[in-house]
């Protein structure tokens, strides 16, 4: 009978393997599931062996990826079988098929407990393995005391105690309360004396989790950990089976050094000396060999030792030894070792004063910039940036400029920004700084932000000795046949202000300067024309005696642009034309710009703030990453989250925002703005350090007039009435706290409605960031709670207030966030049905005497559950016809729409995951969009939208929305309407040259200019 049963299982597996296609496999699986279901209905006639056979088949079907929604009771019942084969099947299948919240597990708790406290070691191992795999709060509360007794029992074999340690680790991660710190610390110290390396390794994993949450309670374990390391380093009493390629238990060495990194310091001099002797032995005994496996093991131990050396702030002699060792690593052929060498050298540079020693390896580091692996190139750039000072700035910046020409696009923005910061921070003289910035703009204009050329203009304006040199260099670059638009802007501005200083040089007369600048006018965008108009007015003013021909040429240009549709250009042209008739008075009106008030560069300030944050972060970054499995709420000290992000790249860059300044400098900025016909206002708050931002994130530098900077002040009220704002439960920015937020809460929320990572809230004490991932109707968000201060945040509470259409589950949030630390709290989201309501995070904490409570909208909004979908005419029109009218198809005339060119409107729709489908509507003034909406009630639901605009009146349009669900149709119609009526600044799409979206016209379709025409020709 046994042979027949196993033959039946073998035959089923063979049948599955012999299936020709997926359909055959599905039919065979369905047939077998039907047979198993029929046999289980007559369960009384089944022997335990037959039940075991069918449960094995269920597990195999589940492993193939098919749903097995029955037979769970039969699997659980096998746990109580008296014989090992049946009990083994019950434990294995229950572990695979059931999750921690399954109701059937409650039925098995007593049986599992009896096996754990019983005398049968085999049954104990089976039970511990299942409890460790499933975890769960109920298992933790019921079984943790028994598991603890097994772990410390002297009568149990090492095999059982190893499994008990790992099982307790899993239960602790699910519910930290299961371990009583007061009574357990001494037991953990005793476990560190264990002679069996298997039990010791498992216990060390448990200790790492315990000390990561509360190291204060486990100080007694610290000297024991050092003794463990001594034992391993000297290869004392280490069995052969725990020696890997001649290295005594590398896993235990790594775990032990990781545990030591959670203790802030080692006070006892004998313990500290013993530890440093062990670390010295590791550093001296590690080298690169040909065997890859031995390399991996020895380097795992070595780099953990380096992290511990940095954490303990060892003597400079040992640090020098570490740098010398890393210097050998960055020169080997193996790319992984080179990468680790560069990364650890960078971390060491941030933590200790070893800059002079690292400089000896500068040539090899520069060579790494040309490595085929982009990860190594990024680490080399990171290291060069950190090791730069006055003595080597010229060499490093020149290397960066040379590398810029061949670097891939992914690194050019980062390269240019770092070169600009280094040039400003360590410039031996200002003329060299001007040379560097102009070379940057010339070689990588697309990747140079406006803030960089704003800064060079400030330098030139404030230093009279530099003005003739800068003007001459700008004149040289204009001789090139093709230059970037940014170069045109900076050259035009400098020559407009200081070109008259070159009047005696050949090719630099006002007429020649005007001619060479005007040649570039056709190649620049509309936003740059105002700068050129200001330059023409300045040239005309400095042309003494007046040149009638030059005057007529410039007046003709002013006349031409006096009727330009762009208000900024029109106003400047009209005003400059009027002013140019004032004669000598023009010299007073268009006088040279006043000097900018002296202020610290926002570029350098941001870099310095980041360096301060990074110094501590780098020393314990590795330790922070290793804590990733300790609990659902992860405490990560000063660790950058991540765009993309994918772990967020430490060196990634964020697009630069508009100018910012201080109130003290307002008058100078007003004079600057008035002279150029604009009224630029600036914010009064400087940017704060950003725990979640990239290395050189949003920068704020005052720009010269005429640059493409918003001419109106940013206010909180600019976001009222948007598509998402209308559904908000909590008004943004209305928090009754003495602690005021940094930045506009509403703007941050709207930005996160469009992207999946960023800052949700920030104040002087805390920063809350979000990183999200969306799949169909499921979402996973991670809240990054970053303590920005050197004191802990206490009484931390986070409560989710979900709307009825969202099922949300937030992991445990710790009550205390340590200093300079970051807590990661996963948040699971399930969309049950269509709705525009928004979830709210009720967050509070206490810092000193300040009790802060904020209610923040979470960006789990309707468009997050949309999946862009482009449909063809063959797919669109049958669906459109089948949805004949209300409530599945709704139409509305919308008035009060923000006037947008059609291309901008199309880009806006695309940014909200509503895909524009060109060619479906014969009227070029109309848009057709499609998308797929996901929720638990609708599943994947196709949505179709048609927008009919009136070219004569862009403030009104007719909108038609269709889907297979009435609620979805209504919600999507309202969402789209609110989106069009009031656009948040974060969703604005830059104006393009073409005001219309080109829509292909189907063959034979009649041309129509009626914006209200239906799709009569096609429907």
CSV table of C-alpha atoms in Angstrom, one decimal, residues 306-508:
chain,number,residue,atom,x,y,z
A,306,UNK,CA,36.8,47.9,9.6
A,307,UNK,CA,33.3,49.1,10.5
A,308,UNK,CA,34.0,48.2,14.2
A,309,UNK,CA,37.3,50.0,14.1
A,310,UNK,CA,35.6,53.1,12.8
A,311,UNK,CA,32.8,52.8,15.4
A,312,UNK,CA,35.2,52.5,18.3
A,313,UNK,CA,37.3,55.4,16.9
A,314,UNK,CA,40.6,53.5,17.1
A,315,UNK,CA,44.0,55.1,17.4
A,316,UNK,CA,45.4,56.8,14.3
A,317,UNK,CA,48.0,54.1,13.8
A,318,UNK,CA,45.3,51.5,13.3
A,319,UNK,CA,43.4,53.8,11.1
A,320,UNK,CA,46.5,54.3,8.9
A,321,UNK,CA,46.8,50.6,8.7
A,322,UNK,CA,43.2,50.2,7.6
A,323,UNK,CA,43.7,52.9,4.9
A,324,UNK,CA,46.9,51.1,3.6
A,325,UNK,CA,45.0,47.9,3.4
A,326,UNK,CA,42.1,49.5,1.6
A,327,UNK,CA,44.7,51.1,-0.8
A,328,UNK,CA,45.7,47.6,-1.8
A,329,UNK,CA,42.2,46.6,-2.4
A,330,UNK,CA,41.3,49.4,-4.7
A,331,UNK,CA,44.1,48.3,-7.1
A,332,UNK,CA,43.1,44.7,-7.5
A,333,UNK,CA,41.3,43.2,-10.5
A,334,UNK,CA,38.2,41.9,-8.7
A,335,UNK,CA,35.6,44.7,-9.1
A,336,UNK,CA,33.6,43.7,-6.0
A,337,UNK,CA,36.7,44.2,-3.8
A,338,UNK,CA,37.5,47.5,-5.5
A,339,UNK,CA,34.0,48.7,-4.8
A,340,UNK,CA,34.2,47.7,-1.2
A,341,UNK,CA,37.6,49.3,-0.8
A,342,UNK,CA,36.4,52.6,-2.2
A,343,UNK,CA,33.2,52.6,-0.2
A,344,UNK,CA,35.0,51.9,3.1
A,345,UNK,CA,37.7,54.4,2.4
A,346,UNK,CA,35.0,57.0,1.9
A,347,UNK,CA,33.3,56.0,5.2
A,348,UNK,CA,36.7,56.2,7.0
A,349,UNK,CA,37.4,59.6,5.5
A,350,UNK,CA,34.1,60.9,6.9
A,351,UNK,CA,34.7,59.6,10.4
A,352,UNK,CA,38.4,60.1,11.1
A,353,UNK,CA,41.3,62.4,10.3
A,354,UNK,CA,43.0,60.2,7.7
A,355,UNK,CA,42.8,62.6,4.7
A,356,UNK,CA,46.6,62.9,4.3
A,357,UNK,CA,47.0,59.1,4.2
A,358,UNK,CA,44.2,58.7,1.7
A,359,UNK,CA,45.7,61.4,-0.6
A,360,UNK,CA,48.6,59.0,-1.3
A,361,UNK,CA,46.2,56.9,-3.2
A,362,UNK,CA,44.8,59.8,-5.3
A,363,UNK,CA,46.2,58.5,-8.6
A,364,UNK,CA,44.5,55.1,-8.2
A,365,UNK,CA,41.3,56.7,-7.1
A,366,UNK,CA,41.3,58.9,-10.2
A,367,UNK,CA,42.0,55.7,-12.3
A,368,UNK,CA,38.8,54.2,-10.8
A,369,UNK,CA,36.8,57.1,-12.4
A,370,UNK,CA,37.4,55.3,-15.7
A,371,UNK,CA,36.4,51.8,-14.5
A,372,UNK,CA,33.9,50.0,-16.7
A,373,UNK,CA,31.5,49.5,-13.7
A,374,UNK,CA,29.4,52.6,-13.0
A,375,UNK,CA,29.1,51.6,-9.3
A,376,UNK,CA,32.8,51.8,-8.9
A,377,UNK,CA,32.9,55.2,-10.8
A,378,UNK,CA,30.3,56.6,-8.4
A,379,UNK,CA,32.2,55.5,-5.4
A,380,UNK,CA,35.4,56.9,-6.8
A,381,UNK,CA,33.7,60.2,-7.4
A,382,UNK,CA,32.3,60.1,-3.8
A,383,UNK,CA,35.8,59.6,-2.4
A,384,UNK,CA,37.4,62.3,-4.6
A,385,UNK,CA,34.8,64.8,-3.4
A,386,UNK,CA,35.4,63.9,0.2
A,387,UNK,CA,39.2,64.0,0.1
A,388,UNK,CA,39.4,67.3,-1.8
A,389,UNK,CA,41.0,70.3,0.0
A,390,UNK,CA,43.0,73.4,-1.0
A,391,UNK,CA,46.1,71.5,-1.7
A,392,UNK,CA,44.6,69.1,-4.3
A,393,UNK,CA,41.5,71.0,-5.4
A,394,UNK,CA,43.0,72.0,-8.8
A,395,UNK,CA,44.0,68.5,-9.7
A,396,UNK,CA,40.8,66.9,-8.7
A,397,UNK,CA,38.5,69.5,-10.3
A,398,UNK,CA,40.5,69.3,-13.5
A,399,UNK,CA,40.2,65.5,-13.5
A,400,UNK,CA,36.4,65.9,-13.0
A,401,UNK,CA,36.2,68.4,-15.9
A,402,UNK,CA,38.2,66.0,-18.1
A,403,UNK,CA,36.0,63.1,-17.1
A,404,UNK,CA,32.9,65.1,-17.7
A,405,UNK,CA,33.3,64.9,-21.5
A,406,UNK,CA,33.2,61.1,-21.5
A,407,UNK,CA,31.0,60.4,-18.5
A,408,UNK,CA,27.6,58.9,-19.1
A,409,UNK,CA,24.5,61.0,-18.8
A,410,UNK,CA,23.5,59.3,-15.5
A,411,UNK,CA,26.5,60.9,-13.8
A,412,UNK,CA,26.9,64.3,-15.5
A,413,UNK,CA,24.6,66.3,-13.3
A,414,UNK,CA,26.2,64.9,-10.1
A,415,UNK,CA,29.7,65.5,-11.6
A,416,UNK,CA,29.0,69.1,-12.6
A,417,UNK,CA,27.4,70.0,-9.2
A,418,UNK,CA,30.3,68.5,-7.2
A,419,UNK,CA,32.9,70.2,-9.4
A,420,UNK,CA,31.1,73.5,-8.9
A,421,UNK,CA,31.0,73.1,-5.1
A,422,UNK,CA,34.7,72.1,-4.9
A,423,UNK,CA,35.7,75.0,-7.2
A,424,UNK,CA,33.9,77.5,-5.0
A,425,UNK,CA,35.0,75.9,-1.7
A,426,UNK,CA,38.7,75.6,-2.5
A,427,UNK,CA,39.3,78.1,-5.3
A,428,UNK,CA,42.9,79.5,-5.0
A,429,UNK,CA,41.7,82.6,-6.9
A,430,UNK,CA,38.4,83.8,-8.3
A,431,UNK,CA,39.6,83.8,-12.0
A,432,UNK,CA,40.2,80.0,-11.7
A,433,UNK,CA,36.7,79.6,-10.3
A,434,UNK,CA,35.2,81.5,-13.2
A,435,UNK,CA,37.2,79.3,-15.7
A,436,UNK,CA,35.9,76.2,-14.0
A,437,UNK,CA,32.2,77.2,-14.0
A,438,UNK,CA,32.4,78.4,-17.7
A,439,UNK,CA,34.0,75.1,-18.6
A,440,UNK,CA,31.3,73.2,-16.8
A,441,UNK,CA,28.6,75.1,-18.6
A,442,UNK,CA,30.4,74.5,-21.9
A,443,UNK,CA,30.8,70.8,-21.5
A,444,UNK,CA,27.6,69.9,-19.7
A,445,UNK,CA,25.2,72.7,-20.1
A,446,UNK,CA,22.1,70.5,-19.9
A,447,UNK,CA,23.2,69.2,-16.5
A,448,UNK,CA,24.2,72.5,-14.9
A,449,UNK,CA,21.5,74.0,-12.8
A,450,UNK,CA,20.6,77.7,-12.9
A,451,UNK,CA,21.9,78.0,-9.3
A,452,UNK,CA,25.5,77.5,-10.4
A,453,UNK,CA,25.5,80.3,-13.0
A,454,UNK,CA,23.6,82.5,-10.6
A,455,UNK,CA,26.5,82.1,-8.2
A,456,UNK,CA,29.2,82.9,-10.6
A,457,UNK,CA,27.3,86.1,-11.6
A,458,UNK,CA,27.3,87.1,-7.9
A,459,UNK,CA,31.0,86.6,-7.6
A,460,UNK,CA,31.7,88.7,-10.7
A,461,UNK,CA,29.3,91.4,-9.6
A,462,UNK,CA,30.9,91.7,-6.2
A,463,UNK,CA,34.6,91.7,-7.3
A,464,UNK,CA,35.6,94.6,-9.5
A,465,UNK,CA,39.0,93.1,-10.3
A,466,UNK,CA,37.3,90.0,-11.7
A,467,UNK,CA,34.9,91.8,-14.0
A,468,UNK,CA,37.2,92.5,-17.0
A,469,UNK,CA,38.5,88.9,-16.9
A,470,UNK,CA,35.0,87.4,-16.7
A,471,UNK,CA,33.8,89.6,-19.6
A,472,UNK,CA,36.7,88.6,-21.7
A,473,UNK,CA,36.2,84.9,-21.1
A,474,UNK,CA,32.4,85.2,-21.8
A,475,UNK,CA,33.3,87.0,-25.1
A,476,UNK,CA,35.6,84.0,-26.0
A,477,UNK,CA,32.9,81.4,-25.6
A,478,UNK,CA,30.5,83.4,-27.8
A,479,UNK,CA,32.9,82.9,-30.7
A,480,UNK,CA,32.1,79.2,-30.7
A,481,UNK,CA,29.7,78.3,-33.5
A,482,UNK,CA,27.4,76.3,-31.1
A,483,UNK,CA,27.1,76.9,-27.4
A,484,UNK,CA,24.6,75.8,-24.8
A,485,UNK,CA,21.7,78.1,-23.9
A,486,UNK,CA,23.0,78.5,-20.4
A,487,UNK,CA,26.3,79.8,-21.8
A,488,UNK,CA,24.3,82.3,-23.9
A,489,UNK,CA,22.5,83.5,-20.8
A,490,UNK,CA,25.6,83.9,-18.5
A,491,UNK,CA,27.7,85.4,-21.3
A,492,UNK,CA,24.9,87.9,-22.3
A,493,UNK,CA,24.4,88.9,-18.7
A,494,UNK,CA,28.1,89.5,-17.9
A,495,UNK,CA,28.7,91.3,-21.2
A,496,UNK,CA,25.6,93.5,-20.7
A,497,UNK,CA,26.9,94.6,-17.3
A,498,UNK,CA,30.7,94.7,-17.9
A,499,UNK,CA,31.2,94.5,-21.6
A,500,UNK,CA,32.0,98.2,-21.7
A,501,UNK,CA,35.2,97.4,-19.8
A,502,UNK,CA,36.5,95.6,-23.0
A,503,UNK,CA,35.7,98.6,-25.3
A,504,UNK,CA,39.4,99.1,-26.3
A,505,UNK,CA,40.0,95.4,-27.1
A,506,UNK,CA,39.5,94.2,-30.7
A,507,UNK,CA,36.1,92.7,-31.5
A,508,UNK,CA,34.6,94.1,-28.3
